[in-house]
Amino acid sequence: MLSRWRVFVARLGGFFGRRKAELDFDEEMRVHLHLLTEQGIRRGMSPEEARSAARRQFGNIPLLQQSRREMRSIVSLANLGRDLRFAARQLRRSPSLAITAVVSLALGIGANTAIFTIAKKVLLDSLPVKNPQDLRLLTWVSGHQQPVPPVWGDVGTAEGGGWRSTAFSYPVLEELRKKTEVFADLIAFKPIPLTVTVDGNPELIDGEMVSGNAFSGLGVEPLLGRPLMAADDAAPGKGPVAVISEGYWTERLGRSSSVLGKTILVNGVPVTVVGVSPAKFTGLQMGQETRIYVPLTMQPLLVPREQMTESGSTSLLNNPQSWWVLILARLRPDVPEARAQAALDLVLRQKAMADLPRARGMDQFHLRLEPGDRGLDYLQSEFAKSLYVLFALAGLVLLLACVNLANLLLARAATRQREMSTRLALGARRMHILRQVLTESLLLSTMGGVAGLLLGYLGRNVIPRLLASPSQPAVKQVDFDWRVTAFTAGLSLATGLLFGIVPALQATRCDGNTALNGVDHATAGGHGMWFGKALVIFQIGLSTILLIGAGLFVRTLANLNHTPLGFRADHILLFRLNPPRTRYSDAQMMAFYQQLEEKLAVIPGVRSVSMSNIAIIGDGHSGSTFHVSGRPVETEPVRVQTNHVGANFFQTMGIPILQGRGFDVHDTAASPKVAVVNRALARQLFPNENPIGQTFEADADEGNAPVEIVGIAADTRYADLRSETPPTFYQPYSQALVLGRMVVEIHTEAEPGSILSQARTVVASLDRDLPLIDVRTMTEQIKATMSSERIFAQLTSSFGILALVLACIGIYGIMAYTVARRSGEIGIRMALGAQAEQVLRMVLREASWMAVAGVTLGLGGSLWLARFLRAMLYGLKPSDPLTLAGAAALLLLIALLAAFGPARRASRVDPVRALRHQ
């Protein structure tokens, strides 16, 4: 063992002073050769004969030098350095090849790096807290009967059927907190938008109500001040304090240290800032930048949502029938997860059965612990499928670039056959040549990877910005960490091996004797190029798939843009108002909205003004049961969509009233309740009768009083452009018992933005602490619903254009090399009487059959792959003949244009010069 260590140290030392050692060795060999030469002269040889005999006796000098270097140094490091230097010299001699390779790889690797950066955020990143792997998100599941009342949160379908939700009541939270033997911390939170007024400037921002132990339980230390503590969350109103985010501190308060102790208004309630959270911590909901944290027990003051129960009106903190709190548990390391789940499940079931004695389906009501390292996560369900598709498309682009480079390197390896043969004749081993050619490929892929990493870094925010909308800003924090670098490095290594292995093997198969003798196998008809042609066919097939994908997504976007809306979208300004319940009763809110309509209507340039609690397209939906009076009660309640709107809603939005009337100023809270239904509802629920004058009951009407149908409106798109128009009824908001947020719609004569400042002034004149939220035009609102389709159309179009360029380079390269290799054959043909046009057609015919074969391969592949895209398309099928035919025709045309240059050059070959060269 000691002797091996000494050898290693000696070889490592061989790297230092290597130049002097090599000069000494060369001098020693020169002395030996001189002595052998003198010995030959003494034997009667001439000086020239003596020198030749000495060289033969001494042996191969380069091999001796190589053996000596291997004995005195670590072979792999020495060879790597030498191979890299030689590879760099070779690439400097072929700058066009190097530039083409680096640019192609940079685009492919950069696209994959940028998408991986987003995918890491959506699929891989955990909360930036202490030991996130120990966190569990509490979830309840049930059978087909929902055992708890409607929750303030999400209720979805569980795997295998039934219901699933992450919302719990506050009394259940208090009961779970008692089981401290199975968890280290129980952290409660509720994401909610809050109106924050700083120095008289109101703004709606994303906030979270959190339990007092949230920061300590998560291991998050504040950047400034102190975190929220248990004492702040002890009782309602006990802690009117807040922690703001580093981003909000920077943007709104200029990073002022005097922020601590500053009083701000949160939903109209004075709150004192006690701390600033670190920049890396952006809240407990992935993809959302939480800007303010307040104690959970401030809910009755900040967000009063009182509900009627059997015992009267109560706040959410002591209302067992309101399920709204989200809970993260940090498990104890000494307690198995199964035991912790069983203990918490028992507490949940006992408390739920005690609080909800009339609930059904409690036998299937259970608590589950789900991974909580990502907190509340909507990103995966919303973007995972789209990212997988983008990854596949970007991977195809990178594979296309690799195939293109493999083809170019194959052609280059063929031109270097004489060089390789010479090196073999001088004693080089084939493994050394293989290693050298692979080193050149890996050097190219490394340079492409570095450039791709830079492109990926510069483009890391492109996709989030494309997905952003006025109501949903782009994610600001897209981390570019070591995992991205490792991914890019691994991708670069893999691509280098992928496109370099075949040319490297081809370089070692040359026949030294025939190459040195100048024999060219190309005259036999170019049979050695079959692999290169196969690569071109595969390349055209990949290009076809990418072009068809681009065509499908572009046509989907075009179809959505031409979808009939059923209303007028131009010259409509939208913004949302959300008067806080802390300052507005229902009567005050009604008066505020009516005064606002009157004041906005008199602004110069305004044609009409209305409001609705749901904006058409892109603002969600609101459902209700619908029972026609006098009919038997349905076993399964009929559910339709509903919207409370202003008296001028149909006029403002340009929705025709097909029958009956719309709303007017006479439809008030004191008048009989009325509604306008759309044609879809009339067709579905009144197929053979006139709905005008008939009445119905709906759960949206909390008074459960009959509502008379007074009109039928034309159908419009509702939540999005893809879905068919659902059955919908409209009611005047003046007849609503409970009011909340409303969307203001203003129809203008000029551009909507021209009256925005005046609209802000009008709102401020009624309430200076009420911000305008989600200000946008109706056109922007519609475009925002197509953000995914738009980004796919843009990215796939870019990929398609890149695929065309790479296919053009590949076809041109293989045909140019084929013509060069077959110049002798072409010369013989022309010497025997072949015309230039015949040679031109021969070369174009060869390019055509490769293009047809590649397009056929691509059509088959696209038809197989397009089934995964069916749900993402609109208005066409994956086998859309126009898209398939267009992509095929475009690629065939590109192939002929790319081959025309080499074909024309072949038709101008001089037979005499070609034969003399042979």
mmCIF file with all atom_site columns, C-alpha atoms in Angstrom, residues 592-731:
data_model
loop_
_atom_site.group_PDB
_atom_site.id
_atom_site.type_symbol
_atom_site.label_atom_id
_atom_site.label_alt_id
_atom_site.label_comp_id
_atom_site.label_asym_id
_atom_site.label_entity_id
_atom_site.label_seq_id
_atom_site.pdbx_PDB_ins_code
_atom_site.Cartn_x
_atom_site.Cartn_y
_atom_site.Cartn_z
_atom_site.occupancy
_atom_site.B_iso_or_equiv
_atom_site.pdbx_formal_charge
_atom_site.auth_seq_id
_atom_site.auth_comp_id
_atom_site.auth_asym_id
_atom_site.auth_atom_id
_atom_site.pdbx_PDB_model_num
ATOM 1   C CA . PHE A 1 592 ? -72.284 52.765 -1.959  1.00 0.00 ? 592 PHE A CA 1
ATOM 2   C CA . TYR A 1 593 ? -72.671 50.764 -5.168  1.00 0.00 ? 593 TYR A CA 1
ATOM 3   C CA . GLN A 1 594 ? -75.708 52.744 -6.300  1.00 0.00 ? 594 GLN A CA 1
ATOM 4   C CA . GLN A 1 595 ? -73.966 56.074 -5.676  1.00 0.00 ? 595 GLN A CA 1
ATOM 5   C CA . LEU A 1 596 ? -70.904 54.797 -7.504  1.00 0.00 ? 596 LEU A CA 1
ATOM 6   C CA . GLU A 1 597 ? -72.948 53.842 -10.584 1.00 0.00 ? 597 GLU A CA 1
ATOM 7   C CA . GLU A 1 598 ? -74.537 57.279 -10.676 1.00 0.00 ? 598 GLU A CA 1
ATOM 8   C CA . LYS A 1 599 ? -71.202 59.126 -10.404 1.00 0.00 ? 599 LYS A CA 1
ATOM 9   C CA . LEU A 1 600 ? -69.372 56.952 -12.926 1.00 0.00 ? 600 LEU A CA 1
ATOM 10  C CA . ALA A 1 601 ? -72.192 57.356 -15.465 1.00 0.00 ? 601 ALA A CA 1
ATOM 11  C CA . VAL A 1 602 ? -71.677 61.131 -15.690 1.00 0.00 ? 602 VAL A CA 1
ATOM 12  C CA . ILE A 1 603 ? -67.959 60.940 -16.510 1.00 0.00 ? 603 ILE A CA 1
ATOM 13  C CA . PRO A 1 604 ? -67.414 62.390 -20.011 1.00 0.00 ? 604 PRO A CA 1
ATOM 14  C CA . GLY A 1 605 ? -66.851 59.601 -22.541 1.00 0.00 ? 605 GLY A CA 1
ATOM 15  C CA . VAL A 1 606 ? -68.803 56.985 -20.579 1.00 0.00 ? 606 VAL A CA 1
ATOM 16  C CA . ARG A 1 607 ? -71.745 55.432 -22.407 1.00 0.00 ? 607 ARG A CA 1
ATOM 17  C CA . SER A 1 608 ? -73.086 53.180 -19.680 1.00 0.00 ? 608 SER A CA 1
ATOM 18  C CA . VAL A 1 609 ? -72.078 51.638 -16.338 1.00 0.00 ? 609 VAL A CA 1
ATOM 19  C CA . SER A 1 610 ? -73.061 48.426 -14.637 1.00 0.00 ? 610 SER A CA 1
ATOM 20  C CA . MET A 1 611 ? -71.856 45.935 -12.050 1.00 0.00 ? 611 MET A CA 1
ATOM 21  C CA . SER A 1 612 ? -71.858 42.190 -11.511 1.00 0.00 ? 612 SER A CA 1
ATOM 22  C CA . ASN A 1 613 ? -70.552 39.937 -8.800  1.00 0.00 ? 613 ASN A CA 1
ATOM 23  C CA . ILE A 1 614 ? -68.988 37.693 -11.482 1.00 0.00 ? 614 ILE A CA 1
ATOM 24  C CA . ALA A 1 615 ? -67.311 39.177 -14.546 1.00 0.00 ? 615 ALA A CA 1
ATOM 25  C CA . ILE A 1 616 ? -68.008 37.304 -17.762 1.00 0.00 ? 616 ILE A CA 1
ATOM 26  C CA . ILE A 1 617 ? -65.082 35.025 -18.734 1.00 0.00 ? 617 ILE A CA 1
ATOM 27  C CA . GLY A 1 618 ? -62.102 34.492 -16.495 1.00 0.00 ? 618 GLY A CA 1
ATOM 28  C CA . ASP A 1 619 ? -63.608 35.517 -13.145 1.00 0.00 ? 619 ASP A CA 1
ATOM 29  C CA . GLY A 1 620 ? -64.793 32.138 -11.906 1.00 0.00 ? 620 GLY A CA 1
ATOM 30  C CA . HIS A 1 621 ? -68.387 31.081 -11.484 1.00 0.00 ? 621 HIS A CA 1
ATOM 31  C CA . SER A 1 622 ? -71.227 31.064 -8.992  1.00 0.00 ? 622 SER A CA 1
ATOM 32  C CA . GLY A 1 623 ? -73.643 28.141 -8.807  1.00 0.00 ? 623 GLY A CA 1
ATOM 33  C CA . SER A 1 624 ? -77.160 27.751 -7.485  1.00 0.00 ? 624 SER A CA 1
ATOM 34  C CA . THR A 1 625 ? -79.961 25.221 -7.393  1.00 0.00 ? 625 THR A CA 1
ATOM 35  C CA . PHE A 1 626 ? -82.952 25.929 -9.632  1.00 0.00 ? 626 PHE A CA 1
ATOM 36  C CA . HIS A 1 627 ? -86.452 24.557 -9.019  1.00 0.00 ? 627 HIS A CA 1
ATOM 37  C CA . VAL A 1 628 ? -89.391 25.638 -11.147 1.00 0.00 ? 628 VAL A CA 1
ATOM 38  C CA . SER A 1 629 ? -92.369 26.480 -8.957  1.00 0.00 ? 629 SER A CA 1
ATOM 39  C CA . GLY A 1 630 ? -95.230 23.980 -9.164  1.00 0.00 ? 630 GLY A CA 1
ATOM 40  C CA . ARG A 1 631 ? -93.104 21.108 -10.406 1.00 0.00 ? 631 ARG A CA 1
ATOM 41  C CA . PRO A 1 632 ? -92.251 18.016 -8.321  1.00 0.00 ? 632 PRO A CA 1
ATOM 42  C CA . VAL A 1 633 ? -89.063 18.329 -6.313  1.00 0.00 ? 633 VAL A CA 1
ATOM 43  C CA . GLU A 1 634 ? -86.157 16.710 -8.163  1.00 0.00 ? 634 GLU A CA 1
ATOM 44  C CA . THR A 1 635 ? -84.313 13.760 -6.592  1.00 0.00 ? 635 THR A CA 1
ATOM 45  C CA . GLU A 1 636 ? -81.020 15.322 -7.716  1.00 0.00 ? 636 GLU A CA 1
ATOM 46  C CA . PRO A 1 637 ? -81.219 19.116 -7.468  1.00 0.00 ? 637 PRO A CA 1
ATOM 47  C CA . VAL A 1 638 ? -80.734 20.950 -10.755 1.00 0.00 ? 638 VAL A CA 1
ATOM 48  C CA . ARG A 1 639 ? -77.700 23.247 -10.558 1.00 0.00 ? 639 ARG A CA 1
ATOM 49  C CA . VAL A 1 640 ? -77.203 26.262 -12.811 1.00 0.00 ? 640 VAL A CA 1
ATOM 50  C CA . GLN A 1 641 ? -75.005 29.354 -12.847 1.00 0.00 ? 641 GLN A CA 1
ATOM 51  C CA . THR A 1 642 ? -76.115 32.692 -11.451 1.00 0.00 ? 642 THR A CA 1
ATOM 52  C CA . ASN A 1 643 ? -74.966 36.301 -11.463 1.00 0.00 ? 643 ASN A CA 1
ATOM 53  C CA . HIS A 1 644 ? -76.167 39.412 -9.632  1.00 0.00 ? 644 HIS A CA 1
ATOM 54  C CA . VAL A 1 645 ? -75.900 42.369 -11.994 1.00 0.00 ? 645 VAL A CA 1
ATOM 55  C CA . GLY A 1 646 ? -76.776 46.046 -12.334 1.00 0.00 ? 646 GLY A CA 1
ATOM 56  C CA . ALA A 1 647 ? -79.812 47.457 -14.091 1.00 0.00 ? 647 ALA A CA 1
ATOM 57  C CA . ASN A 1 648 ? -77.760 48.415 -17.175 1.00 0.00 ? 648 ASN A CA 1
ATOM 58  C CA . PHE A 1 649 ? -75.765 45.188 -17.363 1.00 0.00 ? 649 PHE A CA 1
ATOM 59  C CA . PHE A 1 650 ? -77.197 43.864 -20.636 1.00 0.00 ? 650 PHE A CA 1
ATOM 60  C CA . GLN A 1 651 ? -76.949 47.285 -22.293 1.00 0.00 ? 651 GLN A CA 1
ATOM 61  C CA . THR A 1 652 ? -73.367 47.823 -21.091 1.00 0.00 ? 652 THR A CA 1
ATOM 62  C CA . MET A 1 653 ? -72.148 44.392 -22.181 1.00 0.00 ? 653 MET A CA 1
ATOM 63  C CA . GLY A 1 654 ? -74.111 44.377 -25.424 1.00 0.00 ? 654 GLY A CA 1
ATOM 64  C CA . ILE A 1 655 ? -76.058 41.200 -24.608 1.00 0.00 ? 655 ILE A CA 1
ATOM 65  C CA . PRO A 1 656 ? -79.312 41.098 -26.584 1.00 0.00 ? 656 PRO A CA 1
ATOM 66  C CA . ILE A 1 657 ? -82.597 40.496 -24.787 1.00 0.00 ? 657 ILE A CA 1
ATOM 67  C CA . LEU A 1 658 ? -84.346 37.957 -27.015 1.00 0.00 ? 658 LEU A CA 1
ATOM 68  C CA . GLN A 1 659 ? -87.697 37.980 -25.289 1.00 0.00 ? 659 GLN A CA 1
ATOM 69  C CA . GLY A 1 660 ? -89.330 39.937 -22.486 1.00 0.00 ? 660 GLY A CA 1
ATOM 70  C CA . ARG A 1 661 ? -87.341 42.686 -20.780 1.00 0.00 ? 661 ARG A CA 1
ATOM 71  C CA . GLY A 1 662 ? -84.133 43.317 -18.911 1.00 0.00 ? 662 GLY A CA 1
ATOM 72  C CA . PHE A 1 663 ? -83.749 45.101 -15.583 1.00 0.00 ? 663 PHE A CA 1
ATOM 73  C CA . ASP A 1 664 ? -84.496 48.753 -14.786 1.00 0.00 ? 664 ASP A CA 1
ATOM 74  C CA . VAL A 1 665 ? -84.532 51.178 -11.886 1.00 0.00 ? 665 VAL A CA 1
ATOM 75  C CA . HIS A 1 666 ? -87.922 49.882 -10.749 1.00 0.00 ? 666 HIS A CA 1
ATOM 76  C CA . ASP A 1 667 ? -86.414 46.519 -9.763  1.00 0.00 ? 667 ASP A CA 1
ATOM 77  C CA . THR A 1 668 ? -85.550 47.319 -6.160  1.00 0.00 ? 668 THR A CA 1
ATOM 78  C CA . ALA A 1 669 ? -85.337 45.497 -2.861  1.00 0.00 ? 669 ALA A CA 1
ATOM 79  C CA . ALA A 1 670 ? -88.970 46.427 -2.184  1.00 0.00 ? 670 ALA A CA 1
ATOM 80  C CA . SER A 1 671 ? -90.327 45.189 -5.538  1.00 0.00 ? 671 SER A CA 1
ATOM 81  C CA . PRO A 1 672 ? -91.102 41.565 -6.485  1.00 0.00 ? 672 PRO A CA 1
ATOM 82  C CA . LYS A 1 673 ? -87.991 39.510 -7.222  1.00 0.00 ? 673 LYS A CA 1
ATOM 83  C CA . VAL A 1 674 ? -87.239 39.112 -10.914 1.00 0.00 ? 674 VAL A CA 1
ATOM 84  C CA . ALA A 1 675 ? -84.688 37.309 -13.062 1.00 0.00 ? 675 ALA A CA 1
ATOM 85  C CA . VAL A 1 676 ? -83.525 37.083 -16.650 1.00 0.00 ? 676 VAL A CA 1
ATOM 86  C CA . VAL A 1 677 ? -82.513 33.621 -17.883 1.00 0.00 ? 677 VAL A CA 1
ATOM 87  C CA . ASN A 1 678 ? -80.269 32.846 -20.823 1.00 0.00 ? 678 ASN A CA 1
ATOM 88  C CA . ARG A 1 679 ? -81.382 30.835 -23.821 1.00 0.00 ? 679 ARG A CA 1
ATOM 89  C CA . ALA A 1 680 ? -79.459 27.734 -22.656 1.00 0.00 ? 680 ALA A CA 1
ATOM 90  C CA . LEU A 1 681 ? -81.497 27.620 -19.421 1.00 0.00 ? 681 LEU A CA 1
ATOM 91  C CA . ALA A 1 682 ? -84.754 28.240 -21.253 1.00 0.00 ? 682 ALA A CA 1
ATOM 92  C CA . ARG A 1 683 ? -83.985 25.466 -23.729 1.00 0.00 ? 683 ARG A CA 1
ATOM 93  C CA . GLN A 1 684 ? -82.992 22.971 -21.029 1.00 0.00 ? 684 GLN A CA 1
ATOM 94  C CA . LEU A 1 685 ? -85.618 23.622 -18.340 1.00 0.00 ? 685 LEU A CA 1
ATOM 95  C CA . PHE A 1 686 ? -88.485 24.993 -20.441 1.00 0.00 ? 686 PHE A CA 1
ATOM 96  C CA . PRO A 1 687 ? -88.166 22.983 -23.677 1.00 0.00 ? 687 PRO A CA 1
ATOM 97  C CA . ASN A 1 688 ? -91.789 23.240 -24.820 1.00 0.00 ? 688 ASN A CA 1
ATOM 98  C CA . GLU A 1 689 ? -93.112 26.257 -22.985 1.00 0.00 ? 689 GLU A CA 1
ATOM 99  C CA . ASN A 1 690 ? -92.563 29.978 -22.564 1.00 0.00 ? 690 ASN A CA 1
ATOM 100 C CA . PRO A 1 691 ? -90.570 30.722 -19.377 1.00 0.00 ? 691 PRO A CA 1
ATOM 101 C CA . ILE A 1 692 ? -91.669 34.375 -19.267 1.00 0.00 ? 692 ILE A CA 1
ATOM 102 C CA . GLY A 1 693 ? -93.885 34.891 -16.227 1.00 0.00 ? 693 GLY A CA 1
ATOM 103 C CA . GLN A 1 694 ? -92.997 31.613 -14.555 1.00 0.00 ? 694 GLN A CA 1
ATOM 104 C CA . THR A 1 695 ? -91.345 31.535 -11.142 1.00 0.00 ? 695 THR A CA 1
ATOM 105 C CA . PHE A 1 696 ? -88.595 29.465 -9.538  1.00 0.00 ? 696 PHE A CA 1
ATOM 106 C CA . GLU A 1 697 ? -86.764 29.028 -6.225  1.00 0.00 ? 697 GLU A CA 1
ATOM 107 C CA . ALA A 1 698 ? -82.988 29.055 -5.887  1.00 0.00 ? 698 ALA A CA 1
ATOM 108 C CA . ASP A 1 699 ? -80.601 28.548 -2.991  1.00 0.00 ? 699 ASP A CA 1
ATOM 109 C CA . ALA A 1 700 ? -78.786 31.676 -4.079  1.00 0.00 ? 700 ALA A CA 1
ATOM 110 C CA . ASP A 1 701 ? -81.844 33.546 -2.859  1.00 0.00 ? 701 ASP A CA 1
ATOM 111 C CA . GLU A 1 702 ? -81.427 33.190 0.880   1.00 0.00 ? 702 GLU A CA 1
ATOM 112 C CA . GLY A 1 703 ? -84.991 34.358 1.467   1.00 0.00 ? 703 GLY A CA 1
ATOM 113 C CA . ASN A 1 704 ? -86.152 31.421 -0.693  1.00 0.00 ? 704 ASN A CA 1
ATOM 114 C CA . ALA A 1 705 ? -88.884 33.636 -2.168  1.00 0.00 ? 705 ALA A CA 1
ATOM 115 C CA . PRO A 1 706 ? -90.206 32.821 -5.663  1.00 0.00 ? 706 PRO A CA 1
ATOM 116 C CA . VAL A 1 707 ? -88.430 34.688 -8.444  1.00 0.00 ? 707 VAL A CA 1
ATOM 117 C CA . GLU A 1 708 ? -90.313 35.664 -11.599 1.00 0.00 ? 708 GLU A CA 1
ATOM 118 C CA . ILE A 1 709 ? -88.672 35.263 -14.998 1.00 0.00 ? 709 ILE A CA 1
ATOM 119 C CA . VAL A 1 710 ? -89.126 38.510 -16.941 1.00 0.00 ? 710 VAL A CA 1
ATOM 120 C CA . GLY A 1 711 ? -86.786 38.027 -19.875 1.00 0.00 ? 711 GLY A CA 1
ATOM 121 C CA . ILE A 1 712 ? -84.581 35.728 -21.950 1.00 0.00 ? 712 ILE A CA 1
ATOM 122 C CA . ALA A 1 713 ? -81.063 36.885 -22.810 1.00 0.00 ? 713 ALA A CA 1
ATOM 123 C CA . ALA A 1 714 ? -78.775 35.613 -25.531 1.00 0.00 ? 714 ALA A CA 1
ATOM 124 C CA . ASP A 1 715 ? -76.171 33.014 -24.575 1.00 0.00 ? 715 ASP A CA 1
ATOM 125 C CA . THR A 1 716 ? -72.670 34.212 -23.726 1.00 0.00 ? 716 THR A CA 1
ATOM 126 C CA . ARG A 1 717 ? -69.476 32.455 -22.795 1.00 0.00 ? 717 ARG A CA 1
ATOM 127 C CA . TYR A 1 718 ? -69.332 32.271 -19.018 1.00 0.00 ? 718 TYR A CA 1
ATOM 128 C CA . ALA A 1 719 ? -66.217 31.106 -17.135 1.00 0.00 ? 719 ALA A CA 1
ATOM 129 C CA . ASP A 1 720 ? -63.928 30.507 -20.150 1.00 0.00 ? 720 ASP A CA 1
ATOM 130 C CA . LEU A 1 721 ? -63.912 30.245 -23.917 1.00 0.00 ? 721 LEU A CA 1
ATOM 131 C CA . ARG A 1 722 ? -63.642 26.465 -24.128 1.00 0.00 ? 722 ARG A CA 1
ATOM 132 C CA . SER A 1 723 ? -66.757 25.528 -22.186 1.00 0.00 ? 723 SER A CA 1
ATOM 133 C CA . GLU A 1 724 ? -70.207 25.560 -23.695 1.00 0.00 ? 724 GLU A CA 1
ATOM 134 C CA . THR A 1 725 ? -72.614 28.183 -22.378 1.00 0.00 ? 725 THR A CA 1
ATOM 135 C CA . PRO A 1 726 ? -74.076 26.860 -19.117 1.00 0.00 ? 726 PRO A CA 1
ATOM 136 C CA . PRO A 1 727 ? -77.694 27.457 -18.050 1.00 0.00 ? 727 PRO A CA 1
ATOM 137 C CA . THR A 1 728 ? -77.572 30.815 -16.266 1.00 0.00 ? 728 THR A CA 1
ATOM 138 C CA . PHE A 1 729 ? -79.961 33.224 -14.632 1.00 0.00 ? 729 PHE A CA 1
ATOM 139 C CA . TYR A 1 730 ? -79.310 36.865 -13.734 1.00 0.00 ? 730 TYR A CA 1
ATOM 140 C CA . GLN A 1 731 ? -80.808 38.841 -10.865 1.00 0.00 ? 731 GLN A CA 1
#
